[in-house]
Amino acid sequence: GITLSLLKAGDASINVSSDYTSFKDSLKAIVTQYNKLRQFYTQQAKGALGGDPVLREVLHDIKTVLLTANSNGGRYKYLSEIGLELTSSGDLKLDETKLNTAITSYSGDLEKLFQGDGVTDGALDTLKTTLANLDGSAGLIKTARDGIQTTLSGFKDKIERQQLRLEIRRQELMRQYAAADQAMARLNQLTASITNL
C-alpha cells in the first residue's frame, strides 16, 4: 500500500510498500490443502485406493516441484529457502520468519522464485503445470477415472451376461423340476394302481 504522512506545512513523506498479506494467505492455503491431500492419501492407502497408483503419483509430482531447484536468476532456488518446507513427517509447513526476511530484504528475488525471470518458469508456474497434468478434467486423474469407469462397465456387462446365464439355467432347472414332479405324480398313480390290484 501507499502511506502518506504530513510532516509540516509544505512537506510530505511518501512510503511505498507492497502488501504481502494476500500472498502469505495464499501460501498458507497451499500448505493447508497439501496437508489435507496428504492426510486423505494416508487414510485411503489403507482403504479403497490402497492399490491405486494415481494418488501416490499426484503427491509425488507435487512434492518433486516443492523440492526441486528453480533456476530463475535470483538468490532463491528452493521454496524451503523462503520458508515453504517439508517436515520430517512429510507435512508441508510455512516458516514465516524466513518468509518475512525474503519479503523485507529480497522481494525481487522472491518474485523471481515464484514468477520466473521471463525465460525460466517460476516455482508457481511449474506447480500449476504439474497440477494441470493431473487435472480431473483432462490429465492423469481423468485417465485413471475413465479407466475405472471402463472396468466397472466391463464388470456390469459380465454381471448382466452372468445373470442372463443364471436365468436361463434357472428356467432349465424349473422345467426339469416340473418334469420330475410330473414323473413323480405318474409314479404315484402307478403305485396306487398296483396297490389296487
Short mmCIF file of N, CA and C in Angstrom, two decimals, residues 9-176:
data_model
loop_
_atom_site.label_atom_id
_atom_site.label_comp_id
_atom_site.label_asym_id
_atom_site.label_seq_id
_atom_site.Cartn_x
_atom_site.Cartn_y
_atom_site.Cartn_z
N ALA A 9 3.75 21.92 7.21
CA ALA A 9 3.17 22.59 6.05
C ALA A 9 4.18 22.62 4.91
N GLY A 10 3.78 22.06 3.78
CA GLY A 10 4.64 22.07 2.60
C GLY A 10 5.48 20.81 2.44
N ASP A 11 5.60 19.96 3.51
CA ASP A 11 6.40 18.74 3.41
C ASP A 11 5.50 17.51 3.50
N ALA A 12 5.82 16.49 2.76
CA ALA A 12 5.08 15.23 2.84
C ALA A 12 6.06 14.08 2.70
N SER A 13 5.79 12.99 3.40
CA SER A 13 6.62 11.79 3.30
C SER A 13 5.77 10.70 2.66
N ILE A 14 6.29 10.10 1.61
CA ILE A 14 5.56 9.03 0.93
C ILE A 14 6.33 7.72 1.12
N ASN A 15 5.67 6.73 1.67
CA ASN A 15 6.28 5.41 1.88
C ASN A 15 5.56 4.41 1.00
N VAL A 16 6.27 3.84 0.03
CA VAL A 16 5.67 2.86 -0.88
C VAL A 16 6.12 1.47 -0.46
N SER A 17 5.16 0.62 -0.10
CA SER A 17 5.50 -0.76 0.26
C SER A 17 4.43 -1.70 -0.28
N SER A 18 4.86 -2.89 -0.70
CA SER A 18 3.91 -3.87 -1.24
C SER A 18 3.17 -4.54 -0.09
N ASP A 19 1.90 -4.83 -0.31
CA ASP A 19 1.10 -5.54 0.69
C ASP A 19 1.20 -7.04 0.40
N TYR A 20 1.90 -7.76 1.27
CA TYR A 20 2.12 -9.19 1.05
C TYR A 20 1.15 -10.05 1.86
N THR A 21 0.11 -9.43 2.44
CA THR A 21 -0.83 -10.19 3.27
C THR A 21 -1.52 -11.28 2.47
N SER A 22 -2.04 -10.92 1.29
CA SER A 22 -2.76 -11.92 0.48
C SER A 22 -1.80 -12.99 -0.04
N PHE A 23 -0.54 -12.60 -0.30
CA PHE A 23 0.47 -13.56 -0.74
C PHE A 23 0.72 -14.59 0.36
N LYS A 24 0.89 -14.11 1.60
CA LYS A 24 1.08 -15.01 2.74
C LYS A 24 -0.13 -15.92 2.91
N ASP A 25 -1.33 -15.34 2.80
CA ASP A 25 -2.56 -16.14 2.94
C ASP A 25 -2.62 -17.24 1.89
N SER A 26 -2.18 -16.93 0.66
CA SER A 26 -2.18 -17.93 -0.42
C SER A 26 -1.20 -19.06 -0.12
N LEU A 27 -0.02 -18.70 0.41
CA LEU A 27 0.96 -19.73 0.77
C LEU A 27 0.42 -20.60 1.90
N LYS A 28 -0.24 -19.99 2.87
CA LYS A 28 -0.83 -20.76 3.98
C LYS A 28 -1.91 -21.70 3.45
N ALA A 29 -2.68 -21.24 2.47
CA ALA A 29 -3.73 -22.07 1.87
C ALA A 29 -3.11 -23.27 1.15
N ILE A 30 -1.98 -23.04 0.45
CA ILE A 30 -1.28 -24.14 -0.23
C ILE A 30 -0.83 -25.17 0.79
N VAL A 31 -0.27 -24.70 1.91
CA VAL A 31 0.19 -25.60 2.99
C VAL A 31 -0.98 -26.42 3.51
N THR A 32 -2.10 -25.75 3.80
CA THR A 32 -3.27 -26.44 4.34
C THR A 32 -3.80 -27.48 3.37
N GLN A 33 -3.95 -27.11 2.09
CA GLN A 33 -4.51 -28.02 1.10
C GLN A 33 -3.58 -29.20 0.83
N TYR A 34 -2.27 -28.94 0.80
CA TYR A 34 -1.33 -30.05 0.59
C TYR A 34 -1.43 -31.03 1.75
N ASN A 35 -1.45 -30.52 2.97
CA ASN A 35 -1.51 -31.40 4.15
C ASN A 35 -2.83 -32.18 4.20
N LYS A 36 -3.92 -31.55 3.75
CA LYS A 36 -5.21 -32.26 3.68
C LYS A 36 -5.15 -33.38 2.64
N LEU A 37 -4.53 -33.10 1.50
CA LEU A 37 -4.40 -34.10 0.44
C LEU A 37 -3.55 -35.27 0.94
N ARG A 38 -2.46 -34.94 1.63
CA ARG A 38 -1.57 -35.98 2.16
C ARG A 38 -2.29 -36.83 3.21
N GLN A 39 -3.08 -36.17 4.05
CA GLN A 39 -3.84 -36.89 5.08
C GLN A 39 -4.87 -37.81 4.42
N PHE A 40 -5.54 -37.30 3.37
CA PHE A 40 -6.50 -38.11 2.63
C PHE A 40 -5.82 -39.34 2.03
N TYR A 41 -4.63 -39.11 1.45
CA TYR A 41 -3.87 -40.23 0.86
C TYR A 41 -3.54 -41.27 1.92
N THR A 42 -3.09 -40.83 3.09
CA THR A 42 -2.73 -41.76 4.17
C THR A 42 -3.93 -42.60 4.57
N GLN A 43 -5.11 -41.96 4.65
CA GLN A 43 -6.33 -42.70 5.01
C GLN A 43 -6.72 -43.68 3.91
N GLN A 44 -6.65 -43.22 2.66
CA GLN A 44 -7.10 -44.04 1.54
C GLN A 44 -6.12 -45.18 1.22
N ALA A 45 -4.84 -44.99 1.58
CA ALA A 45 -3.85 -46.02 1.30
C ALA A 45 -4.19 -47.31 2.04
N LYS A 46 -4.95 -47.18 3.14
CA LYS A 46 -5.37 -48.36 3.89
C LYS A 46 -6.75 -48.84 3.46
N GLY A 47 -7.37 -48.09 2.55
CA GLY A 47 -8.75 -48.42 2.18
C GLY A 47 -8.94 -48.61 0.70
N ALA A 48 -9.95 -47.89 0.15
CA ALA A 48 -10.41 -48.12 -1.23
C ALA A 48 -9.33 -47.89 -2.28
N LEU A 49 -8.43 -46.92 -2.05
CA LEU A 49 -7.43 -46.60 -3.07
C LEU A 49 -6.07 -47.19 -2.73
N GLY A 50 -6.05 -48.18 -1.84
CA GLY A 50 -4.79 -48.77 -1.39
C GLY A 50 -3.92 -49.29 -2.52
N GLY A 51 -4.52 -49.91 -3.53
CA GLY A 51 -3.74 -50.47 -4.63
C GLY A 51 -3.66 -49.57 -5.84
N ASP A 52 -4.19 -48.36 -5.73
CA ASP A 52 -4.24 -47.46 -6.89
C ASP A 52 -3.04 -46.51 -6.88
N PRO A 53 -2.29 -46.43 -7.99
CA PRO A 53 -1.07 -45.61 -8.00
C PRO A 53 -1.30 -44.13 -8.27
N VAL A 54 -2.51 -43.73 -8.65
CA VAL A 54 -2.72 -42.35 -9.11
C VAL A 54 -2.49 -41.34 -8.01
N LEU A 55 -3.09 -41.56 -6.84
CA LEU A 55 -2.95 -40.60 -5.75
C LEU A 55 -1.50 -40.51 -5.30
N ARG A 56 -0.82 -41.65 -5.29
CA ARG A 56 0.61 -41.66 -4.93
C ARG A 56 1.41 -40.83 -5.93
N GLU A 57 1.07 -40.96 -7.22
CA GLU A 57 1.74 -40.19 -8.28
C GLU A 57 1.48 -38.69 -8.12
N VAL A 58 0.24 -38.34 -7.77
CA VAL A 58 -0.13 -36.94 -7.56
C VAL A 58 0.76 -36.33 -6.48
N LEU A 59 0.82 -36.98 -5.33
CA LEU A 59 1.63 -36.47 -4.22
C LEU A 59 3.11 -36.41 -4.58
N HIS A 60 3.59 -37.43 -5.27
CA HIS A 60 5.00 -37.47 -5.67
C HIS A 60 5.33 -36.29 -6.58
N ASP A 61 4.46 -36.02 -7.55
CA ASP A 61 4.71 -34.93 -8.50
C ASP A 61 4.71 -33.58 -7.82
N ILE A 62 3.76 -33.37 -6.90
CA ILE A 62 3.70 -32.09 -6.18
C ILE A 62 4.93 -31.94 -5.29
N LYS A 63 5.29 -33.02 -4.59
CA LYS A 63 6.46 -32.98 -3.70
C LYS A 63 7.73 -32.69 -4.50
N THR A 64 7.84 -33.26 -5.70
CA THR A 64 9.01 -33.03 -6.56
C THR A 64 9.15 -31.54 -6.88
N VAL A 65 8.02 -30.89 -7.21
CA VAL A 65 8.06 -29.45 -7.51
C VAL A 65 8.50 -28.67 -6.27
N LEU A 66 8.00 -29.08 -5.10
CA LEU A 66 8.34 -28.37 -3.87
C LEU A 66 9.82 -28.50 -3.51
N LEU A 67 10.44 -29.61 -3.91
CA LEU A 67 11.83 -29.88 -3.52
C LEU A 67 12.86 -29.55 -4.59
N THR A 68 12.42 -29.40 -5.84
CA THR A 68 13.36 -29.20 -6.95
C THR A 68 13.84 -27.75 -7.03
N ALA A 69 15.12 -27.61 -7.38
CA ALA A 69 15.69 -26.27 -7.55
C ALA A 69 15.06 -25.58 -8.76
N ASN A 70 14.90 -24.26 -8.66
CA ASN A 70 14.34 -23.46 -9.74
C ASN A 70 15.41 -22.45 -10.20
N SER A 71 15.84 -22.57 -11.44
CA SER A 71 16.89 -21.68 -11.96
C SER A 71 16.26 -20.41 -12.51
N ASN A 72 16.10 -19.42 -11.65
CA ASN A 72 15.39 -18.20 -12.03
C ASN A 72 16.28 -16.96 -12.06
N GLY A 73 17.58 -17.13 -11.79
CA GLY A 73 18.49 -15.99 -11.83
C GLY A 73 18.53 -15.19 -10.54
N GLY A 74 17.71 -15.55 -9.55
CA GLY A 74 17.70 -14.84 -8.28
C GLY A 74 18.45 -15.60 -7.20
N ARG A 75 18.45 -15.06 -5.99
CA ARG A 75 19.19 -15.70 -4.89
C ARG A 75 18.50 -16.94 -4.35
N TYR A 76 17.17 -17.05 -4.57
CA TYR A 76 16.43 -18.20 -4.06
C TYR A 76 16.22 -19.25 -5.15
N LYS A 77 16.67 -20.45 -4.87
CA LYS A 77 16.47 -21.56 -5.82
C LYS A 77 15.43 -22.55 -5.31
N TYR A 78 15.28 -22.64 -4.00
CA TYR A 78 14.37 -23.62 -3.39
C TYR A 78 13.29 -22.91 -2.59
N LEU A 79 12.09 -23.49 -2.62
CA LEU A 79 10.99 -22.92 -1.83
C LEU A 79 11.30 -22.97 -0.33
N SER A 80 12.09 -23.95 0.09
CA SER A 80 12.44 -24.06 1.51
C SER A 80 13.25 -22.85 1.98
N GLU A 81 13.95 -22.19 1.05
CA GLU A 81 14.77 -21.03 1.42
C GLU A 81 13.92 -19.83 1.82
N ILE A 82 12.67 -19.82 1.39
CA ILE A 82 11.79 -18.71 1.78
C ILE A 82 10.73 -19.19 2.78
N GLY A 83 10.92 -20.41 3.31
CA GLY A 83 10.07 -20.87 4.41
C GLY A 83 9.02 -21.91 4.08
N LEU A 84 8.90 -22.28 2.81
CA LEU A 84 7.91 -23.30 2.44
C LEU A 84 8.63 -24.64 2.39
N GLU A 85 8.54 -25.41 3.48
CA GLU A 85 9.37 -26.61 3.58
C GLU A 85 8.60 -27.82 4.08
N LEU A 86 9.13 -28.99 3.71
CA LEU A 86 8.55 -30.26 4.13
C LEU A 86 9.17 -30.69 5.45
N THR A 87 8.33 -31.13 6.38
CA THR A 87 8.83 -31.61 7.67
C THR A 87 9.27 -33.06 7.54
N SER A 88 9.90 -33.59 8.58
CA SER A 88 10.35 -34.99 8.56
C SER A 88 9.17 -35.95 8.48
N SER A 89 7.99 -35.50 8.93
CA SER A 89 6.80 -36.36 8.87
C SER A 89 6.15 -36.35 7.48
N GLY A 90 6.62 -35.42 6.61
CA GLY A 90 6.07 -35.34 5.26
C GLY A 90 5.07 -34.23 5.06
N ASP A 91 4.68 -33.56 6.15
CA ASP A 91 3.76 -32.43 6.03
C ASP A 91 4.50 -31.20 5.50
N LEU A 92 3.73 -30.27 4.97
CA LEU A 92 4.28 -29.01 4.49
C LEU A 92 4.05 -27.97 5.57
N LYS A 93 5.03 -27.09 5.79
CA LYS A 93 4.84 -26.01 6.77
C LYS A 93 5.42 -24.72 6.22
N LEU A 94 4.97 -23.62 6.79
CA LEU A 94 5.45 -22.31 6.37
C LEU A 94 6.18 -21.67 7.54
N ASP A 95 7.48 -21.41 7.35
CA ASP A 95 8.28 -20.70 8.34
C ASP A 95 8.17 -19.22 8.03
N GLU A 96 7.33 -18.52 8.79
CA GLU A 96 7.05 -17.11 8.48
C GLU A 96 8.25 -16.21 8.72
N THR A 97 9.17 -16.62 9.58
CA THR A 97 10.37 -15.80 9.81
C THR A 97 11.20 -15.73 8.53
N LYS A 98 11.42 -16.89 7.89
CA LYS A 98 12.16 -16.91 6.62
C LYS A 98 11.42 -16.12 5.55
N LEU A 99 10.10 -16.31 5.51
CA LEU A 99 9.30 -15.61 4.51
C LEU A 99 9.37 -14.11 4.70
N ASN A 100 9.25 -13.66 5.94
CA ASN A 100 9.31 -12.22 6.23
C ASN A 100 10.66 -11.62 5.85
N THR A 101 11.74 -12.39 6.08
CA THR A 101 13.08 -11.93 5.68
C THR A 101 13.14 -11.75 4.17
N ALA A 102 12.60 -12.73 3.44
CA ALA A 102 12.60 -12.65 1.97
C ALA A 102 11.79 -11.47 1.49
N ILE A 103 10.63 -11.25 2.12
CA ILE A 103 9.76 -10.14 1.72
C ILE A 103 10.43 -8.80 2.00
N THR A 104 11.01 -8.68 3.18
CA THR A 104 11.58 -7.40 3.61
C THR A 104 12.88 -7.07 2.89
N SER A 105 13.74 -8.09 2.74
CA SER A 105 15.09 -7.81 2.23
C SER A 105 15.31 -8.16 0.76
N TYR A 106 14.59 -9.15 0.26
CA TYR A 106 14.88 -9.64 -1.10
C TYR A 106 13.60 -9.89 -1.89
N SER A 107 12.71 -8.93 -1.91
CA SER A 107 11.41 -9.13 -2.56
C SER A 107 11.54 -9.41 -4.07
N GLY A 108 12.55 -8.81 -4.70
CA GLY A 108 12.78 -9.05 -6.13
C GLY A 108 13.15 -10.50 -6.40
N ASP A 109 14.01 -11.04 -5.54
CA ASP A 109 14.41 -12.45 -5.68
C ASP A 109 13.25 -13.38 -5.36
N LEU A 110 12.43 -12.98 -4.40
CA LEU A 110 11.23 -13.76 -4.06
C LEU A 110 10.29 -13.82 -5.26
N GLU A 111 10.14 -12.69 -5.92
CA GLU A 111 9.30 -12.62 -7.12
C GLU A 111 9.81 -13.57 -8.20
N LYS A 112 11.14 -13.57 -8.40
CA LYS A 112 11.73 -14.44 -9.42
C LYS A 112 11.48 -15.91 -9.10
N LEU A 113 11.59 -16.26 -7.81
CA LEU A 113 11.37 -17.66 -7.42
C LEU A 113 9.97 -18.10 -7.79
N PHE A 114 8.99 -17.23 -7.58
CA PHE A 114 7.61 -17.62 -7.82
C PHE A 114 7.14 -17.37 -9.25
N GLN A 115 7.69 -16.34 -9.90
CA GLN A 115 7.18 -15.97 -11.22
C GLN A 115 8.18 -16.22 -12.35
N GLY A 116 9.42 -16.58 -12.01
CA GLY A 116 10.42 -16.81 -13.04
C GLY A 116 11.09 -15.51 -13.46
N ASP A 117 11.98 -15.63 -14.42
CA ASP A 117 12.75 -14.45 -14.86
C ASP A 117 12.39 -14.03 -16.29
N GLY A 118 11.28 -14.53 -16.79
CA GLY A 118 10.89 -14.21 -18.17
C GLY A 118 11.32 -15.28 -19.15
N VAL A 119 12.35 -16.05 -18.78
CA VAL A 119 12.82 -17.16 -19.62
C VAL A 119 12.48 -18.48 -18.94
N THR A 120 12.85 -18.58 -17.67
CA THR A 120 12.57 -19.77 -16.87
C THR A 120 11.28 -19.57 -16.09
N ASP A 121 10.42 -20.58 -16.08
CA ASP A 121 9.20 -20.52 -15.28
C ASP A 121 9.54 -20.49 -13.81
N GLY A 122 8.71 -19.81 -13.04
CA GLY A 122 8.87 -19.81 -11.59
C GLY A 122 8.28 -21.07 -10.98
N ALA A 123 8.50 -21.22 -9.67
CA ALA A 123 8.02 -22.42 -8.97
C ALA A 123 6.50 -22.55 -9.06
N LEU A 124 5.78 -21.43 -9.00
CA LEU A 124 4.32 -21.50 -9.08
C LEU A 124 3.85 -21.94 -10.45
N ASP A 125 4.56 -21.47 -11.50
CA ASP A 125 4.20 -21.90 -12.86
C ASP A 125 4.38 -23.40 -13.00
N THR A 126 5.51 -23.90 -12.46
CA THR A 126 5.79 -25.34 -12.53
C THR A 126 4.74 -26.13 -11.77
N LEU A 127 4.34 -25.61 -10.61
CA LEU A 127 3.32 -26.30 -9.81
C LEU A 127 1.98 -26.30 -10.54
N LYS A 128 1.64 -25.17 -11.17
CA LYS A 128 0.38 -25.10 -11.92
C LYS A 128 0.38 -26.07 -13.09
N THR A 129 1.52 -26.16 -13.79
CA THR A 129 1.64 -27.10 -14.92
C THR A 129 1.48 -28.53 -14.43
N THR A 130 2.12 -28.83 -13.30
CA THR A 130 2.03 -30.18 -12.73
C THR A 130 0.60 -30.51 -12.37
N LEU A 131 -0.10 -29.58 -11.73
CA LEU A 131 -1.48 -29.81 -11.34
C LEU A 131 -2.39 -29.94 -12.56
N ALA A 132 -2.08 -29.16 -13.62
CA ALA A 132 -2.87 -29.26 -14.85
C ALA A 132 -2.73 -30.64 -15.47
N ASN A 133 -1.52 -31.23 -15.36
CA ASN A 133 -1.30 -32.57 -15.90
C ASN A 133 -2.01 -33.65 -15.09
N LEU A 134 -2.40 -33.30 -13.86
CA LEU A 134 -3.11 -34.25 -13.01
C LEU A 134 -4.62 -33.99 -13.02
N ASP A 135 -5.00 -32.89 -13.61
CA ASP A 135 -6.37 -32.38 -13.52
C ASP A 135 -7.44 -33.42 -13.82
N GLY A 136 -8.53 -33.34 -13.04
CA GLY A 136 -9.62 -34.30 -13.19
C GLY A 136 -10.40 -34.17 -14.48
N SER A 137 -10.23 -33.06 -15.22
CA SER A 137 -10.98 -32.90 -16.46
C SER A 137 -10.16 -33.27 -17.69
N ALA A 138 -8.83 -33.43 -17.53
CA ALA A 138 -8.03 -33.73 -18.71
C ALA A 138 -6.80 -34.60 -18.45
N GLY A 139 -6.26 -34.59 -17.25
CA GLY A 139 -4.97 -35.22 -17.02
C GLY A 139 -5.03 -36.64 -16.47
N LEU A 140 -4.01 -36.94 -15.65
CA LEU A 140 -3.81 -38.29 -15.12
C LEU A 140 -5.02 -38.79 -14.34
N ILE A 141 -5.61 -37.90 -13.53
CA ILE A 141 -6.77 -38.31 -12.72
C ILE A 141 -7.94 -38.68 -13.62
N LYS A 142 -8.16 -37.89 -14.68
CA LYS A 142 -9.25 -38.20 -15.62
C LYS A 142 -8.99 -39.54 -16.30
N THR A 143 -7.74 -39.76 -16.72
CA THR A 143 -7.39 -41.02 -17.38
C THR A 143 -7.67 -42.19 -16.45
N ALA A 144 -7.24 -42.04 -15.19
CA ALA A 144 -7.46 -43.12 -14.22
C ALA A 144 -8.94 -43.33 -13.98
N ARG A 145 -9.68 -42.21 -13.84
CA ARG A 145 -11.12 -42.32 -13.58
C ARG A 145 -11.84 -42.98 -14.76
N ASP A 146 -11.42 -42.61 -15.99
CA ASP A 146 -12.02 -43.23 -17.19
C ASP A 146 -11.71 -44.72 -17.22
N GLY A 147 -10.46 -45.08 -16.81
CA GLY A 147 -10.09 -46.49 -16.77
C GLY A 147 -10.93 -47.26 -15.78
N ILE A 148 -11.16 -46.66 -14.63
CA ILE A 148 -12.01 -47.30 -13.60
C ILE A 148 -13.43 -47.46 -14.12
N GLN A 149 -13.93 -46.42 -14.81
CA GLN A 149 -15.29 -46.47 -15.35
C GLN A 149 -15.42 -47.58 -16.40
N THR A 150 -14.39 -47.70 -17.26
CA THR A 150 -14.40 -48.75 -18.27
C THR A 150 -14.41 -50.13 -17.62
N THR A 151 -13.59 -50.28 -16.58
CA THR A 151 -13.55 -51.56 -15.85
C THR A 151 -14.90 -51.86 -15.22
N LEU A 152 -15.50 -50.84 -14.60
CA LEU A 152 -16.81 -51.03 -13.97
C LEU A 152 -17.86 -51.41 -15.01
N SER A 153 -17.81 -50.75 -16.16
CA SER A 153 -18.76 -51.08 -17.23
C SER A 153 -18.57 -52.51 -17.70
N GLY A 154 -17.28 -52.93 -17.79
CA GLY A 154 -16.99 -54.31 -18.17
C GLY A 154 -17.55 -55.30 -17.16
N PHE A 155 -17.38 -54.97 -15.87
CA PHE A 155 -17.94 -55.83 -14.83
C PHE A 155 -19.46 -55.88 -14.92
N LYS A 156 -20.06 -54.71 -15.20
CA LYS A 156 -21.52 -54.65 -15.30
C LYS A 156 -22.00 -55.55 -16.44
N ASP A 157 -21.29 -55.48 -17.58
CA ASP A 157 -21.65 -56.34 -18.72
C ASP A 157 -21.50 -57.82 -18.35
N LYS A 158 -20.40 -58.13 -17.66
CA LYS A 158 -20.19 -59.53 -17.25
C LYS A 158 -21.28 -59.99 -16.29
N ILE A 159 -21.64 -59.11 -15.37
CA ILE A 159 -22.69 -59.45 -14.40
C ILE A 159 -24.01 -59.68 -15.12
N GLU A 160 -24.31 -58.78 -16.08
CA GLU A 160 -25.56 -58.93 -16.83
C GLU A 160 -25.57 -60.24 -17.63
N ARG A 161 -24.40 -60.55 -18.25
CA ARG A 161 -24.33 -61.82 -19.00
C ARG A 161 -24.46 -63.01 -18.06
N GLN A 162 -23.81 -62.90 -16.89
CA GLN A 162 -23.89 -63.98 -15.91
C GLN A 162 -25.32 -64.13 -15.40
N GLN A 163 -25.99 -62.98 -15.17
CA GLN A 163 -27.39 -63.04 -14.71
C GLN A 163 -28.27 -63.69 -15.76
N LEU A 164 -28.00 -63.38 -17.04
CA LEU A 164 -28.77 -64.00 -18.13
C LEU A 164 -28.54 -65.51 -18.14
N ARG A 165 -27.26 -65.92 -17.99
CA ARG A 165 -26.96 -67.35 -17.95
C ARG A 165 -27.64 -68.01 -16.75
N LEU A 166 -27.62 -67.31 -15.61
CA LEU A 166 -28.27 -67.86 -14.41
C LEU A 166 -29.77 -67.98 -14.60
N GLU A 167 -30.36 -66.98 -15.29
CA GLU A 167 -31.80 -67.02 -15.53
C GLU A 167 -32.15 -68.18 -16.45
N ILE A 168 -31.33 -68.36 -17.51
CA ILE A 168 -31.56 -69.50 -18.42
C ILE A 168 -31.43 -70.81 -17.65
N ARG A 169 -30.40 -70.91 -16.82
CA ARG A 169 -30.20 -72.12 -16.02
C ARG A 169 -31.35 -72.34 -15.05
N ARG A 170 -31.85 -71.23 -14.47
CA ARG A 170 -32.98 -71.33 -13.53
C ARG A 170 -34.21 -71.89 -14.25
N GLN A 171 -34.44 -71.37 -15.47
CA GLN A 171 -35.60 -71.85 -16.23
C GLN A 171 -35.45 -73.32 -16.59
N GLU A 172 -34.22 -73.72 -16.95
CA GLU A 172 -33.98 -75.14 -17.26
C GLU A 172 -34.26 -76.02 -16.04
N LEU A 173 -33.77 -75.55 -14.89
CA LEU A 173 -33.99 -76.32 -13.65
C LEU A 173 -35.47 -76.39 -13.29
N MET A 174 -36.18 -75.28 -13.54
CA MET A 174 -37.62 -75.28 -13.25
C MET A 174 -38.35 -76.27 -14.16
N ARG A 175 -37.93 -76.32 -15.45
CA ARG A 175 -38.53 -77.29 -16.37
C ARG A 175 -38.23 -78.71 -15.92
N GLN A 176 -36.97 -78.92 -15.50
CA GLN A 176 -36.60 -80.26 -15.01
C GLN A 176 -37.40 -80.62 -13.75
#
